[in-house]
XYZ file of C-alpha atoms in Angstrom:
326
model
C 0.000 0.000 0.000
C 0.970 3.414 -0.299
C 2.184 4.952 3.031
C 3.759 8.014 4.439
C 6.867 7.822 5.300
C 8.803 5.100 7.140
C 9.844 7.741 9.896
C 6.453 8.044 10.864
C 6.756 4.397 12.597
C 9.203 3.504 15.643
C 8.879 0.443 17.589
C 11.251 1.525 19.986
C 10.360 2.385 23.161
C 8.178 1.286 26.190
C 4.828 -0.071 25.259
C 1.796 1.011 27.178
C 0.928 -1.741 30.404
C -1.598 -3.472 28.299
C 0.189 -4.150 24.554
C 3.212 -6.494 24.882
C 6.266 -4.926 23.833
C 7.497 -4.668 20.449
C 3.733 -5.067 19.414
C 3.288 -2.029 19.041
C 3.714 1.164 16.442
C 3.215 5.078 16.253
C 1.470 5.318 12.896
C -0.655 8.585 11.683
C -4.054 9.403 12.531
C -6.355 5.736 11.659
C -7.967 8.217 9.829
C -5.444 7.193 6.967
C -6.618 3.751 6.953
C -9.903 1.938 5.624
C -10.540 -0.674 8.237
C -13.200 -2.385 8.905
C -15.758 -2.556 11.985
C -19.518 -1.480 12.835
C -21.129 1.014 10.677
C -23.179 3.850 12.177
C -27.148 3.367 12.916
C -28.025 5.136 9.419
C -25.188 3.577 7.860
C -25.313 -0.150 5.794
C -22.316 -2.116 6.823
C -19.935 -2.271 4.236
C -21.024 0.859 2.742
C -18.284 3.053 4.588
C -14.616 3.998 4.807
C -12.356 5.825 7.002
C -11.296 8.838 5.306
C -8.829 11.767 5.853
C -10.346 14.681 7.268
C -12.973 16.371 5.749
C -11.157 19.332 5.327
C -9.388 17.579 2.390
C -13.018 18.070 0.439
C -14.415 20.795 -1.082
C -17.278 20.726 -3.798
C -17.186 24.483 -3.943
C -14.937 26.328 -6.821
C -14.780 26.212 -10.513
C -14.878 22.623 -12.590
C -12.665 22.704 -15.545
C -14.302 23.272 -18.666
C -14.664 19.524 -19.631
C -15.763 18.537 -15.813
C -19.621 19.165 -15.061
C -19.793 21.990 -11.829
C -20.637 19.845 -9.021
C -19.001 16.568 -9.896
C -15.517 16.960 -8.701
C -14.064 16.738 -4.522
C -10.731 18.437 -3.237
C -8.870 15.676 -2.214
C -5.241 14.341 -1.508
C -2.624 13.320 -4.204
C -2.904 10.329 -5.980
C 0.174 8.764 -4.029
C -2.457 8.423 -0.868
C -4.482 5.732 -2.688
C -3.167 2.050 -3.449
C -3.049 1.642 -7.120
C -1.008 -0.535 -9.570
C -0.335 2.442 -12.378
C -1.194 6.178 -13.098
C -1.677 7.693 -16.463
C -2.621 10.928 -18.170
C -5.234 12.222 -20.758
C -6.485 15.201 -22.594
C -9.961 14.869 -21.029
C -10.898 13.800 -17.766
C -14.241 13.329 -18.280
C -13.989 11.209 -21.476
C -10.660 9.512 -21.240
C -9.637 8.230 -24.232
C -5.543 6.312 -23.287
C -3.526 6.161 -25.952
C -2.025 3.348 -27.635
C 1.803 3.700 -25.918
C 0.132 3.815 -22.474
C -1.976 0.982 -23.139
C 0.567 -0.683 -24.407
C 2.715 -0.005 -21.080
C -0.381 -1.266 -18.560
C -1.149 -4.176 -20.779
C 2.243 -5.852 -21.719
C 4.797 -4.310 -19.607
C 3.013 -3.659 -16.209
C 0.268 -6.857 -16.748
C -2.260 -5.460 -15.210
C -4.985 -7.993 -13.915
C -8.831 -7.709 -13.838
C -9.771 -4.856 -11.677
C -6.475 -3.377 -10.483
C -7.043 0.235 -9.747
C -5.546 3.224 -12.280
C -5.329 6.591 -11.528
C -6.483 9.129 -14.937
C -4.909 12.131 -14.459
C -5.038 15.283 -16.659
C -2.528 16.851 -15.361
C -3.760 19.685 -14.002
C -4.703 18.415 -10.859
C -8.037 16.737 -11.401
C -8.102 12.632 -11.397
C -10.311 9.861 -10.900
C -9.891 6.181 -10.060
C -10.745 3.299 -12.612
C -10.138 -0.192 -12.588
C -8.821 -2.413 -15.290
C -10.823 -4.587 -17.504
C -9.615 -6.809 -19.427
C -13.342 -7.748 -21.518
C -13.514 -3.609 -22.399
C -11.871 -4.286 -25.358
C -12.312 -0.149 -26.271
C -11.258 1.756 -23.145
C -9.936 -1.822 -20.999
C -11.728 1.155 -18.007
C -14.413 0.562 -15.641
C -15.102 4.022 -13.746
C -15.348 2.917 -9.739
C -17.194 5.909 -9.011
C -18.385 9.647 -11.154
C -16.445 11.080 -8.482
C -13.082 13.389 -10.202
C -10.875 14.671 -7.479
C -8.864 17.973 -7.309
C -5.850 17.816 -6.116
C -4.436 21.295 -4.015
C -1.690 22.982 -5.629
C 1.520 24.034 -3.764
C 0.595 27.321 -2.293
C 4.797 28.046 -2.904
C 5.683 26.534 -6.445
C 9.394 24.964 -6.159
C 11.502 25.458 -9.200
C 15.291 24.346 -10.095
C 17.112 25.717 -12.696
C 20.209 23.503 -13.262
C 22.844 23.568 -15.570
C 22.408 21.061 -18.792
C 24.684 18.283 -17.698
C 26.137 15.595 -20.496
C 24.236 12.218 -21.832
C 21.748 10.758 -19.644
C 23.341 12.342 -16.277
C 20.780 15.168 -17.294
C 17.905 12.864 -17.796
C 18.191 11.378 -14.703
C 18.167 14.734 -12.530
C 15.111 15.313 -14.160
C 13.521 12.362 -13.433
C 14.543 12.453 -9.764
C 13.493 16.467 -9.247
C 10.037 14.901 -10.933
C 9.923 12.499 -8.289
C 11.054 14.848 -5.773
C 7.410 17.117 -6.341
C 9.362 20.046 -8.146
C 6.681 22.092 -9.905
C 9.178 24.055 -12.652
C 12.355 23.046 -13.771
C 14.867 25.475 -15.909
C 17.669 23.887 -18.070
C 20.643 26.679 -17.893
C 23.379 27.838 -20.617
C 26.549 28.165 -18.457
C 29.898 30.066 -19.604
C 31.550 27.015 -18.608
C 28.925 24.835 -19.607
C 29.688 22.112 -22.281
C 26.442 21.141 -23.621
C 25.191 24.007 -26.786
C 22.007 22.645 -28.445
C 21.386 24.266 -31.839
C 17.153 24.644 -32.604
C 16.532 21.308 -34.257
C 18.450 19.510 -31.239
C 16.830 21.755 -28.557
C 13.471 21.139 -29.958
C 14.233 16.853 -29.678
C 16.179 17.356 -26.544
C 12.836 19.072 -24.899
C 10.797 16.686 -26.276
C 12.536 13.512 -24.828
C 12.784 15.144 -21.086
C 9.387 16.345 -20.649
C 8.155 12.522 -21.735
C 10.696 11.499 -19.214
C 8.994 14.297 -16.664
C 5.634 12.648 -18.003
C 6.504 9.372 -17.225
C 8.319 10.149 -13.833
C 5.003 11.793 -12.801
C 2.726 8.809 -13.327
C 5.212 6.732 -11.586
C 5.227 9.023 -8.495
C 1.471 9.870 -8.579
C 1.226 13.898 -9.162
C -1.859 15.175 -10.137
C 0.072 17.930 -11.793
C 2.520 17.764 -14.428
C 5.620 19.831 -13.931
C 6.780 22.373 -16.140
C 10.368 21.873 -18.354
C 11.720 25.050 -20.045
C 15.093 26.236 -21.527
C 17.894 26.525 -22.306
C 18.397 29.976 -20.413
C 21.257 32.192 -19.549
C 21.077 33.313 -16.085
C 20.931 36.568 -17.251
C 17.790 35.448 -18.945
C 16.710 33.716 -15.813
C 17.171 36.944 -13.747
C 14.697 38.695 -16.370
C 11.962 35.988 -15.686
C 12.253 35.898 -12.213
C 11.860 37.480 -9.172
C 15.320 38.252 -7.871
C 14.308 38.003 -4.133
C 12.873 34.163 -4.685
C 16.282 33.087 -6.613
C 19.445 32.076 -5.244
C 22.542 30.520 -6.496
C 24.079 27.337 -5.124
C 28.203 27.986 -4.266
C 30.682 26.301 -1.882
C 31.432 29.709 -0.442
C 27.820 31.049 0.102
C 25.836 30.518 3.742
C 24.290 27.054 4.503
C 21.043 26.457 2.697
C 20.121 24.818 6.001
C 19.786 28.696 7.686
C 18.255 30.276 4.943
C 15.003 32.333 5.204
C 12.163 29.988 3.850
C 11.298 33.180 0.864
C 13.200 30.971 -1.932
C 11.811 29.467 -4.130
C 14.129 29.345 -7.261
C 17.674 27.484 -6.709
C 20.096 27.577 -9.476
C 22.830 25.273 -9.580
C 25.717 25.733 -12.017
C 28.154 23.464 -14.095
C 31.081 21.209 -12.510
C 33.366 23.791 -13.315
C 31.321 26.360 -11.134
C 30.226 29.855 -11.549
C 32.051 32.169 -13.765
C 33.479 35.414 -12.209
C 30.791 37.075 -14.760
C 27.929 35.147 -13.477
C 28.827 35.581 -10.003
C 29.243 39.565 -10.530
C 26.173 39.448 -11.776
C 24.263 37.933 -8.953
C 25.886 40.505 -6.522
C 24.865 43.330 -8.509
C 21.375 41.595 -8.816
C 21.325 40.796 -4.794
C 20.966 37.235 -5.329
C 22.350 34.760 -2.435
C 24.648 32.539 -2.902
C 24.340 29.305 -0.966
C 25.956 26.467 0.198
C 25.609 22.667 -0.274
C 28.006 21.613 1.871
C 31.943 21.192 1.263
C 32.015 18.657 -0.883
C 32.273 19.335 -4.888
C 29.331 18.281 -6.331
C 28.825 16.941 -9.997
C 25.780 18.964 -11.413
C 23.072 16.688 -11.119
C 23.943 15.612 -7.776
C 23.815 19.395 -7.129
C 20.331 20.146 -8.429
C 19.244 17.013 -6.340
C 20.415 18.360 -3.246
C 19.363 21.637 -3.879
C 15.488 19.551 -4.353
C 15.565 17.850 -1.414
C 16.017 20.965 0.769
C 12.987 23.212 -1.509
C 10.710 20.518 -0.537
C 11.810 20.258 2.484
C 11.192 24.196 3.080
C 7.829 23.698 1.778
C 6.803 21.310 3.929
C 8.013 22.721 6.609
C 5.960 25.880 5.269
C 2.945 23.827 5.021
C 3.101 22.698 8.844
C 3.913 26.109 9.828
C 0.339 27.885 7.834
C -1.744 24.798 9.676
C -0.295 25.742 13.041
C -1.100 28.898 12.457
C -5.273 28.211 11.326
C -5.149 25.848 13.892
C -4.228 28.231 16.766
C-alpha cells in the first residue's frame, strides 16, 4: 500500500501496560486507513470507509471546462491511494488512453482484472478506474463519477540547473520529478559544455518532458511539472523574481539557515560559476548558498538543492496549519 513515510513508525520504546512490547507502532491518525468494523445506525455495513479529514473536500470552486460543476471533490494526491499504475489524458471526463500507455499497462506492467488506475489530466483533477480486461475499447471501468482535485503548492518549487552531459541530465530530471518540483529550468553556463542548436533543442525538450511525463505517473502527481530552456542566467534573472532566486556555491551561507522566501535554486556546471555570473548575482542581490563542502557533480547538485525546496515547503505547510489551527 501506499504509506507516508517510514519515519512516521518507531517500535522503539516502552509499550503502554496493556500491549506487549514490540507489538506495538506510532502510525498517523487511523484516519489514513480503511478498516473495517460497525457502521453507524443510518449507515449499511460495508457501505463506509475511514477517510482523511474532511477538510481535504471541497465541492465548492470552478470545474474545468470539460468537468460538469458539481461533480468533482478536493482531495489528496494520488500517491495516498493504493493503485497498480497512473496515467494521463487530454480529457478527464472522457478519457480516451492512448495506444503507448496501453501498451505499457497491458504488456509491460500486466495489469490484472480490476487493479485500480489513476487518470490524471494533469492539471490536478483525477479519478480512479479499474482495469478490464473484456472492455476491449477503453480496458476502463469508472469505480465511481467522483473526479478529485488535487491542491496545488501554495509556494511553487523550481530548479534551474545547468544542462549536464548524456543521460546524467535525464536522470536529474527524473529524480526532481519524483522529488514534487513544480518548474524546472535547463541553464546555458559560460563554462557549460552542452550548446544545443534549434533542431536539437526542440528533440532534446521533447525527450525530457516525456521522461517528466513518465516520472510523474510513476510518483502519482496530479500535476505535471513544467520543463523550459535553455536559459542564460541573465535570462533567468529577467523571468524571475530576484528576491525568490538564489545561487548554489561552496562559499555562500548554509542552505540549512536560509530564510524559507526561496523558491528558485540555481545550480551551475562542474566547473562552477564564472566570475561574470557571479558579478552578476551581486549586482542583482541574489544569495549565494551552500551545499556543503564537498564538490558536487551537477546533477547531484540540483538534487540536493530539491531535497532541501521541498523540504522548506513542507516545513511551510506545517507552519500555515499551526497557524489556522491556533
Amino acid at each position: 500500500v501506499t504509506s507516508p513515510s517510514p519515519a512516521y513508525y518507531n517500535t522503539s520504546g516502552e509499550a503502554p501496560a496493556n500491549v506487549n512490547a514490540g507489538e506495538f507502532v506510532t502510525s498517523p491518525s487511523p484516519a489514513y486507513y480503511n478498516t473495517s468494523g460497525e457502521a453507524p445506525a443510518n449507515v449499511n455495513a460495508g457501505e463506509f470507509v475511514t477517510s482523511p479529514s474532511p477538510a481535504y473536500y471541497n465541492t465548492s470552486g470552478e470545474a474545468p471546462a470539460n468537468v460538469n460543476a458539481g461533480e468533482f471533490v478536493t482531495s489528496p494526491s494520488p500517491a495516498y491511494y493504493n493503485t497498480s499504475a497512473q496515467v494521463f489524458v487530454d480529457d478527464i471526463n472522457q478519457p480516451e488512453i492512448s495506444s503507448e500507455d496501453m501498451h505499457h499497462l497491458v504488456n509491460v506492467l500486466r495489469l490484472r482484472e480490476g487493479e485500480k488506475i489513476v487518470l490524471s489530466d494533469g492539471k490536478g483533477y483525477w479519478r480512479l478506474c479499474s482495469f478490464s480486461k473484456t472492455h476491449w475499447n477503453s480496458r476502463l471501468r469508472k469505480l465511481s463519477e467522483d473526479i478529485h482535485k488535487a491542491e496545488a503548492p501554495l509556494r511553487p518549487t523550481c530548479i534551474a540547473l545547468a544542462m549536464a552531459k548524456g543521460e546524467r541530465g535525464t536522470w536529474a530530471i527524473a529524480k526532481l520529478v519524483e522529488l514534487g518540483i513544480d518548474h524546472i529550468i535547463l541553464l546555458s553556463t559560460d563554462r557549460g559544455v552542452v550548446r544545443w542548436d534549434t533542431t536539437r533543442k526542440k528533440h532534446a525538450l521533447g525527450r525530457l518532458r516525456r521522461v517528466a511525463r513518465e516520472s510523474s505517473a510513476q510518483s502519482r502527481r496530479a500535476f505535471l511539472p513544467r520543463i523550459d530552456g535553455p536559459v542564460t542566467l541573465d535570462e533567468l534573472l529577467e523571468t524571475d523574481r530576484p528576491h525568490e532566486l538564489a545561487l548554489t556555491d561552496i562559499t555562500g551561507e548554509s542552505m540549512l539557515s536560509t530564510p524559507q522566501e526561496i523558491s528558485t535554486i540555481a545550480t551551475g556546471p562542474e566547473g562552477g560559476w564564472s566570475q561574470r555570473e557571479l558579478s552578476l548575482a551581486k549586482e542583482n542581490y541574489i544569495p549565494l548558498l551552500s551545499l556543503g563542502a564537498t564538490i558536487m557533480r551537477s546533477e547531484t547538485a540540483a538534487i540536493a538543492a530539491g531535497v532541501i525546496l521541498k523540504g522548506w515547503r513542507i516545513w511551510a505547510a506545517g507552519t500555515q496549519n499551526d497557524a489556522q489551527d491556533r
